[in-house]
Amino acid sequence: MTNNDVLRSLRYSLNINNQAMVDIFALTGILVSKQQVIDWLVKEEEPGYQPISDVMMASFLNSLIILRRGKKDDTIPQPETKLNHNIIFRKLKIAFDLKDDDILSLLEKSDFKLGKHELSAFFRRVDHKHYRECHDQVLRYFLRGIQLTHRPDNA
């Protein structure tokens, strides 16, 4: 899954229009145009497609956290320069205020079974012996669970 796939999925699941996307980015002081958002949402094989960078995607996820949970200590978090699925997963967990059982329930809604120990391995430090890399399939099912929760009639 690319950053663009994640952005498209979140936009659809949360029913956010282009202007709202611009406004969400602005919560972390990032100014983007509607056209940039449109170019990021276009599918790869279509004209106008532009990949969204890790920094911009991290900024969007940080903005989503602020939108849904509020600022922590009135500070704006610095975006990561390199993203992976584990970081995206963790940021979405924070944004949606999800506990492990909530995540497992979302995955189950998407017909995907995962154990608590397997799930906790995604949120460990990279140097931890039980750390596990989050693959496309897990992130895709998680995003599908978010969609089934927030837009059940359109799933």
JSON list of C-alpha atoms in Angstrom, two decimals:
[
{"chain": "A", "resi": 1, "resn": "MET", "atom": "CA", "xyz": [0.00, 0.00, 0.00]},
{"chain": "A", "resi": 2, "resn": "THR", "atom": "CA", "xyz": [1.27, 3.42, -0.89]},
{"chain": "A", "resi": 3, "resn": "ASN", "atom": "CA", "xyz": [0.76, 6.59, 1.13]},
{"chain": "A", "resi": 4, "resn": "ASN", "atom": "CA", "xyz": [-1.69, 7.66, -1.59]},
{"chain": "A", "resi": 5, "resn": "ASP", "atom": "CA", "xyz": [-3.75, 4.47, -1.04]},
{"chain": "A", "resi": 6, "resn": "VAL", "atom": "CA", "xyz": [-3.94, 5.21, 2.69]},
{"chain": "A", "resi": 7, "resn": "LEU", "atom": "CA", "xyz": [-4.90, 8.83, 2.07]},
{"chain": "A", "resi": 8, "resn": "ARG", "atom": "CA", "xyz": [-7.62, 7.82, -0.41]},
{"chain": "A", "resi": 9, "resn": "SER", "atom": "CA", "xyz": [-8.99, 5.23, 2.00]},
{"chain": "A", "resi": 10, "resn": "LEU", "atom": "CA", "xyz": [-9.13, 7.66, 4.93]},
{"chain": "A", "resi": 11, "resn": "ARG", "atom": "CA", "xyz": [-10.73, 10.38, 2.82]},
{"chain": "A", "resi": 12, "resn": "TYR", "atom": "CA", "xyz": [-13.45, 7.98, 1.68]},
{"chain": "A", "resi": 13, "resn": "SER", "atom": "CA", "xyz": [-13.99, 6.36, 5.10]},
{"chain": "A", "resi": 14, "resn": "LEU", "atom": "CA", "xyz": [-14.35, 9.70, 6.86]},
{"chain": "A", "resi": 15, "resn": "ASN", "atom": "CA", "xyz": [-16.30, 11.30, 3.99]},
{"chain": "A", "resi": 16, "resn": "ILE", "atom": "CA", "xyz": [-13.92, 14.28, 3.79]},
{"chain": "A", "resi": 17, "resn": "ASN", "atom": "CA", "xyz": [-14.09, 16.67, 0.82]},
{"chain": "A", "resi": 18, "resn": "ASN", "atom": "CA", "xyz": [-11.09, 18.33, -0.82]},
{"chain": "A", "resi": 19, "resn": "GLN", "atom": "CA", "xyz": [-11.41, 21.59, 1.12]},
{"chain": "A", "resi": 20, "resn": "ALA", "atom": "CA", "xyz": [-11.66, 19.71, 4.41]},
{"chain": "A", "resi": 21, "resn": "MET", "atom": "CA", "xyz": [-8.46, 17.85, 3.47]},
{"chain": "A", "resi": 22, "resn": "VAL", "atom": "CA", "xyz": [-6.71, 21.20, 2.94]},
{"chain": "A", "resi": 23, "resn": "ASP", "atom": "CA", "xyz": [-8.07, 22.39, 6.32]},
{"chain": "A", "resi": 24, "resn": "ILE", "atom": "CA", "xyz": [-6.86, 19.21, 8.06]},
{"chain": "A", "resi": 25, "resn": "PHE", "atom": "CA", "xyz": [-3.32, 19.70, 6.73]},
{"chain": "A", "resi": 26, "resn": "ALA", "atom": "CA", "xyz": [-3.43, 23.29, 8.02]},
{"chain": "A", "resi": 27, "resn": "LEU", "atom": "CA", "xyz": [-3.85, 22.04, 11.60]},
{"chain": "A", "resi": 28, "resn": "THR", "atom": "CA", "xyz": [-0.11, 21.29, 11.64]},
{"chain": "A", "resi": 29, "resn": "GLY", "atom": "CA", "xyz": [0.79, 24.44, 9.74]},
{"chain": "A", "resi": 30, "resn": "ILE", "atom": "CA", "xyz": [1.15, 22.69, 6.38]},
{"chain": "A", "resi": 31, "resn": "LEU", "atom": "CA", "xyz": [-0.31, 24.68, 3.53]},
{"chain": "A", "resi": 32, "resn": "VAL", "atom": "CA", "xyz": [-1.44, 22.60, 0.57]},
{"chain": "A", "resi": 33, "resn": "SER", "atom": "CA", "xyz": [-3.67, 23.51, -2.33]},
{"chain": "A", "resi": 34, "resn": "LYS", "atom": "CA", "xyz": [-6.84, 21.74, -3.39]},
{"chain": "A", "resi": 35, "resn": "GLN", "atom": "CA", "xyz": [-5.03, 20.76, -6.58]},
{"chain": "A", "resi": 36, "resn": "GLN", "atom": "CA", "xyz": [-2.27, 19.04, -4.61]},
{"chain": "A", "resi": 37, "resn": "VAL", "atom": "CA", "xyz": [-4.89, 17.07, -2.69]},
{"chain": "A", "resi": 38, "resn": "ILE", "atom": "CA", "xyz": [-6.64, 16.13, -5.93]},
{"chain": "A", "resi": 39, "resn": "ASP", "atom": "CA", "xyz": [-3.34, 14.99, -7.47]},
{"chain": "A", "resi": 40, "resn": "TRP", "atom": "CA", "xyz": [-2.61, 12.81, -4.40]},
{"chain": "A", "resi": 41, "resn": "LEU", "atom": "CA", "xyz": [-6.06, 11.22, -4.57]},
{"chain": "A", "resi": 42, "resn": "VAL", "atom": "CA", "xyz": [-5.87, 10.33, -8.26]},
{"chain": "A", "resi": 43, "resn": "LYS", "atom": "CA", "xyz": [-5.08, 6.66, -8.91]},
{"chain": "A", "resi": 44, "resn": "GLU", "atom": "CA", "xyz": [-1.57, 5.83, -10.11]},
{"chain": "A", "resi": 45, "resn": "GLU", "atom": "CA", "xyz": [-2.58, 4.93, -13.65]},
{"chain": "A", "resi": 46, "resn": "GLU", "atom": "CA", "xyz": [-4.59, 8.12, -14.18]},
{"chain": "A", "resi": 47, "resn": "PRO", "atom": "CA", "xyz": [-3.21, 11.41, -15.50]},
{"chain": "A", "resi": 48, "resn": "GLY", "atom": "CA", "xyz": [-2.28, 13.98, -12.86]},
{"chain": "A", "resi": 49, "resn": "TYR", "atom": "CA", "xyz": [-1.23, 11.42, -10.25]},
{"chain": "A", "resi": 50, "resn": "GLN", "atom": "CA", "xyz": [1.40, 12.69, -7.82]},
{"chain": "A", "resi": 51, "resn": "PRO", "atom": "CA", "xyz": [2.85, 10.53, -5.02]},
{"chain": "A", "resi": 52, "resn": "ILE", "atom": "CA", "xyz": [2.48, 12.01, -1.53]},
{"chain": "A", "resi": 53, "resn": "SER", "atom": "CA", "xyz": [5.78, 12.11, 0.33]},
{"chain": "A", "resi": 54, "resn": "ASP", "atom": "CA", "xyz": [6.34, 10.45, 3.69]},
{"chain": "A", "resi": 55, "resn": "VAL", "atom": "CA", "xyz": [6.69, 13.88, 5.34]},
{"chain": "A", "resi": 56, "resn": "MET", "atom": "CA", "xyz": [3.37, 15.11, 3.91]},
{"chain": "A", "resi": 57, "resn": "MET", "atom": "CA", "xyz": [1.60, 11.86, 4.83]},
{"chain": "A", "resi": 58, "resn": "ALA", "atom": "CA", "xyz": [3.01, 12.03, 8.37]},
{"chain": "A", "resi": 59, "resn": "SER", "atom": "CA", "xyz": [1.82, 15.65, 8.56]},
{"chain": "A", "resi": 60, "resn": "PHE", "atom": "CA", "xyz": [-1.67, 14.61, 7.48]},
{"chain": "A", "resi": 61, "resn": "LEU", "atom": "CA", "xyz": [-1.78, 11.83, 10.09]},
{"chain": "A", "resi": 62, "resn": "ASN", "atom": "CA", "xyz": [-0.53, 14.23, 12.78]},
{"chain": "A", "resi": 63, "resn": "SER", "atom": "CA", "xyz": [-3.24, 16.69, 11.69]},
{"chain": "A", "resi": 64, "resn": "LEU", "atom": "CA", "xyz": [-5.84, 13.92, 11.88]},
{"chain": "A", "resi": 65, "resn": "ILE", "atom": "CA", "xyz": [-4.74, 13.21, 15.45]},
{"chain": "A", "resi": 66, "resn": "ILE", "atom": "CA", "xyz": [-5.14, 16.92, 16.31]},
{"chain": "A", "resi": 67, "resn": "LEU", "atom": "CA", "xyz": [-8.54, 17.06, 14.60]},
{"chain": "A", "resi": 68, "resn": "ARG", "atom": "CA", "xyz": [-9.91, 14.02, 16.43]},
{"chain": "A", "resi": 69, "resn": "ARG", "atom": "CA", "xyz": [-8.10, 14.27, 19.80]},
{"chain": "A", "resi": 70, "resn": "GLY", "atom": "CA", "xyz": [-6.86, 17.85, 20.11]},
{"chain": "A", "resi": 71, "resn": "LYS", "atom": "CA", "xyz": [-3.36, 19.24, 20.51]},
{"chain": "A", "resi": 72, "resn": "LYS", "atom": "CA", "xyz": [-1.10, 17.72, 23.11]},
{"chain": "A", "resi": 73, "resn": "ASP", "atom": "CA", "xyz": [0.44, 20.46, 25.27]},
{"chain": "A", "resi": 74, "resn": "ASP", "atom": "CA", "xyz": [-0.30, 23.00, 22.50]},
{"chain": "A", "resi": 75, "resn": "THR", "atom": "CA", "xyz": [2.61, 21.65, 20.47]},
{"chain": "A", "resi": 76, "resn": "ILE", "atom": "CA", "xyz": [2.60, 20.53, 16.87]},
{"chain": "A", "resi": 77, "resn": "PRO", "atom": "CA", "xyz": [4.43, 17.24, 16.40]},
{"chain": "A", "resi": 78, "resn": "GLN", "atom": "CA", "xyz": [7.23, 17.11, 13.88]},
{"chain": "A", "resi": 79, "resn": "PRO", "atom": "CA", "xyz": [6.45, 14.78, 10.96]},
{"chain": "A", "resi": 80, "resn": "GLU", "atom": "CA", "xyz": [8.59, 11.72, 10.41]},
{"chain": "A", "resi": 81, "resn": "THR", "atom": "CA", "xyz": [10.83, 11.84, 7.36]},
{"chain": "A", "resi": 82, "resn": "LYS", "atom": "CA", "xyz": [10.45, 8.12, 6.71]},
{"chain": "A", "resi": 83, "resn": "LEU", "atom": "CA", "xyz": [7.15, 6.28, 7.19]},
{"chain": "A", "resi": 84, "resn": "ASN", "atom": "CA", "xyz": [6.35, 2.60, 7.30]},
{"chain": "A", "resi": 85, "resn": "HIS", "atom": "CA", "xyz": [3.09, 0.74, 7.87]},
{"chain": "A", "resi": 86, "resn": "ASN", "atom": "CA", "xyz": [3.81, 0.36, 11.59]},
{"chain": "A", "resi": 87, "resn": "ILE", "atom": "CA", "xyz": [4.05, 4.13, 12.07]},
{"chain": "A", "resi": 88, "resn": "ILE", "atom": "CA", "xyz": [0.90, 4.73, 10.00]},
{"chain": "A", "resi": 89, "resn": "PHE", "atom": "CA", "xyz": [-0.92, 2.05, 12.01]},
{"chain": "A", "resi": 90, "resn": "ARG", "atom": "CA", "xyz": [0.21, 3.61, 15.32]},
{"chain": "A", "resi": 91, "resn": "LYS", "atom": "CA", "xyz": [-0.84, 7.11, 14.26]},
{"chain": "A", "resi": 92, "resn": "LEU", "atom": "CA", "xyz": [-4.27, 5.87, 13.19]},
{"chain": "A", "resi": 93, "resn": "LYS", "atom": "CA", "xyz": [-4.61, 4.01, 16.49]},
{"chain": "A", "resi": 94, "resn": "ILE", "atom": "CA", "xyz": [-3.96, 7.29, 18.30]},
{"chain": "A", "resi": 95, "resn": "ALA", "atom": "CA", "xyz": [-6.20, 9.38, 16.01]},
{"chain": "A", "resi": 96, "resn": "PHE", "atom": "CA", "xyz": [-9.17, 7.05, 16.47]},
{"chain": "A", "resi": 97, "resn": "ASP", "atom": "CA", "xyz": [-8.40, 6.52, 20.18]},
{"chain": "A", "resi": 98, "resn": "LEU", "atom": "CA", "xyz": [-8.36, 2.75, 19.75]},
{"chain": "A", "resi": 99, "resn": "LYS", "atom": "CA", "xyz": [-7.40, 0.11, 22.29]},
{"chain": "A", "resi": 100, "resn": "ASP", "atom": "CA", "xyz": [-6.13, -3.31, 21.24]},
{"chain": "A", "resi": 101, "resn": "ASP", "atom": "CA", "xyz": [-9.60, -4.85, 21.54]},
{"chain": "A", "resi": 102, "resn": "ASP", "atom": "CA", "xyz": [-11.04, -2.10, 19.33]},
{"chain": "A", "resi": 103, "resn": "ILE", "atom": "CA", "xyz": [-8.44, -2.78, 16.65]},
{"chain": "A", "resi": 104, "resn": "LEU", "atom": "CA", "xyz": [-9.04, -6.52, 16.81]},
{"chain": "A", "resi": 105, "resn": "SER", "atom": "CA", "xyz": [-12.77, -5.83, 16.45]},
{"chain": "A", "resi": 106, "resn": "LEU", "atom": "CA", "xyz": [-12.15, -3.63, 13.38]},
{"chain": "A", "resi": 107, "resn": "LEU", "atom": "CA", "xyz": [-10.01, -6.36, 11.84]},
{"chain": "A", "resi": 108, "resn": "GLU", "atom": "CA", "xyz": [-12.67, -8.94, 12.60]},
{"chain": "A", "resi": 109, "resn": "LYS", "atom": "CA", "xyz": [-15.29, -6.77, 10.85]},
{"chain": "A", "resi": 110, "resn": "SER", "atom": "CA", "xyz": [-13.07, -7.09, 7.79]},
{"chain": "A", "resi": 111, "resn": "ASP", "atom": "CA", "xyz": [-12.96, -10.88, 8.18]},
{"chain": "A", "resi": 112, "resn": "PHE", "atom": "CA", "xyz": [-9.33, -10.86, 9.34]},
{"chain": "A", "resi": 113, "resn": "LYS", "atom": "CA", "xyz": [-8.23, -12.63, 12.51]},
{"chain": "A", "resi": 114, "resn": "LEU", "atom": "CA", "xyz": [-5.21, -11.50, 14.46]},
{"chain": "A", "resi": 115, "resn": "GLY", "atom": "CA", "xyz": [-4.11, -12.36, 18.00]},
{"chain": "A", "resi": 116, "resn": "LYS", "atom": "CA", "xyz": [-3.40, -9.78, 20.70]},
{"chain": "A", "resi": 117, "resn": "HIS", "atom": "CA", "xyz": [0.26, -10.74, 20.82]},
{"chain": "A", "resi": 118, "resn": "GLU", "atom": "CA", "xyz": [0.59, -10.41, 17.04]},
{"chain": "A", "resi": 119, "resn": "LEU", "atom": "CA", "xyz": [-1.05, -6.98, 17.21]},
{"chain": "A", "resi": 120, "resn": "SER", "atom": "CA", "xyz": [1.16, -5.73, 20.03]},
{"chain": "A", "resi": 121, "resn": "ALA", "atom": "CA", "xyz": [4.25, -6.71, 18.01]},
{"chain": "A", "resi": 122, "resn": "PHE", "atom": "CA", "xyz": [3.36, -3.99, 15.46]},
{"chain": "A", "resi": 123, "resn": "PHE", "atom": "CA", "xyz": [3.58, -1.28, 18.13]},
{"chain": "A", "resi": 124, "resn": "ARG", "atom": "CA", "xyz": [6.92, -2.29, 19.63]},
{"chain": "A", "resi": 125, "resn": "ARG", "atom": "CA", "xyz": [10.24, -0.55, 19.06]},
{"chain": "A", "resi": 126, "resn": "VAL", "atom": "CA", "xyz": [12.08, -1.72, 15.96]},
{"chain": "A", "resi": 127, "resn": "ASP", "atom": "CA", "xyz": [14.94, -3.08, 18.04]},
{"chain": "A", "resi": 128, "resn": "HIS", "atom": "CA", "xyz": [12.64, -5.14, 20.29]},
{"chain": "A", "resi": 129, "resn": "LYS", "atom": "CA", "xyz": [12.99, -8.89, 19.79]},
{"chain": "A", "resi": 130, "resn": "HIS", "atom": "CA", "xyz": [9.22, -9.32, 19.30]},
{"chain": "A", "resi": 131, "resn": "TYR", "atom": "CA", "xyz": [8.83, -6.41, 16.85]},
{"chain": "A", "resi": 132, "resn": "ARG", "atom": "CA", "xyz": [6.99, -7.39, 13.69]},
{"chain": "A", "resi": 133, "resn": "GLU", "atom": "CA", "xyz": [6.68, -5.45, 10.46]},
{"chain": "A", "resi": 134, "resn": "CYS", "atom": "CA", "xyz": [3.12, -4.55, 9.48]},
{"chain": "A", "resi": 135, "resn": "HIS", "atom": "CA", "xyz": [2.45, -5.73, 5.94]},
{"chain": "A", "resi": 136, "resn": "ASP", "atom": "CA", "xyz": [0.04, -4.36, 3.34]},
{"chain": "A", "resi": 137, "resn": "GLN", "atom": "CA", "xyz": [-2.61, -6.96, 4.09]},
{"chain": "A", "resi": 138, "resn": "VAL", "atom": "CA", "xyz": [-2.96, -6.03, 7.78]},
{"chain": "A", "resi": 139, "resn": "LEU", "atom": "CA", "xyz": [-3.08, -2.29, 7.10]},
{"chain": "A", "resi": 140, "resn": "ARG", "atom": "CA", "xyz": [-5.58, -2.82, 4.27]},
{"chain": "A", "resi": 141, "resn": "TYR", "atom": "CA", "xyz": [-7.91, -4.86, 6.52]},
{"chain": "A", "resi": 142, "resn": "PHE", "atom": "CA", "xyz": [-7.55, -2.28, 9.30]},
{"chain": "A", "resi": 143, "resn": "LEU", "atom": "CA", "xyz": [-8.50, 0.56, 6.94]},
{"chain": "A", "resi": 144, "resn": "ARG", "atom": "CA", "xyz": [-11.40, -1.54, 5.69]},
{"chain": "A", "resi": 145, "resn": "GLY", "atom": "CA", "xyz": [-12.58, -1.93, 9.30]},
{"chain": "A", "resi": 146, "resn": "ILE", "atom": "CA", "xyz": [-12.45, 1.85, 9.73]},
{"chain": "A", "resi": 147, "resn": "GLN", "atom": "CA", "xyz": [-14.51, 2.22, 6.57]},
{"chain": "A", "resi": 148, "resn": "LEU", "atom": "CA", "xyz": [-17.07, -0.36, 7.75]},
{"chain": "A", "resi": 149, "resn": "THR", "atom": "CA", "xyz": [-17.37, 1.54, 11.02]},
{"chain": "A", "resi": 150, "resn": "HIS", "atom": "CA", "xyz": [-17.58, 5.10, 9.69]},
{"chain": "A", "resi": 151, "resn": "ARG", "atom": "CA", "xyz": [-19.41, 4.48, 6.39]},
{"chain": "A", "resi": 152, "resn": "PRO", "atom": "CA", "xyz": [-21.27, 1.19, 6.89]},
{"chain": "A", "resi": 153, "resn": "ASP", "atom": "CA", "xyz": [-23.89, 1.95, 4.22]},
{"chain": "A", "resi": 154, "resn": "ASN", "atom": "CA", "xyz": [-21.24, 2.54, 1.54]},
{"chain": "A", "resi": 155, "resn": "ALA", "atom": "CA", "xyz": [-18.95, -0.39, 2.30]}
]
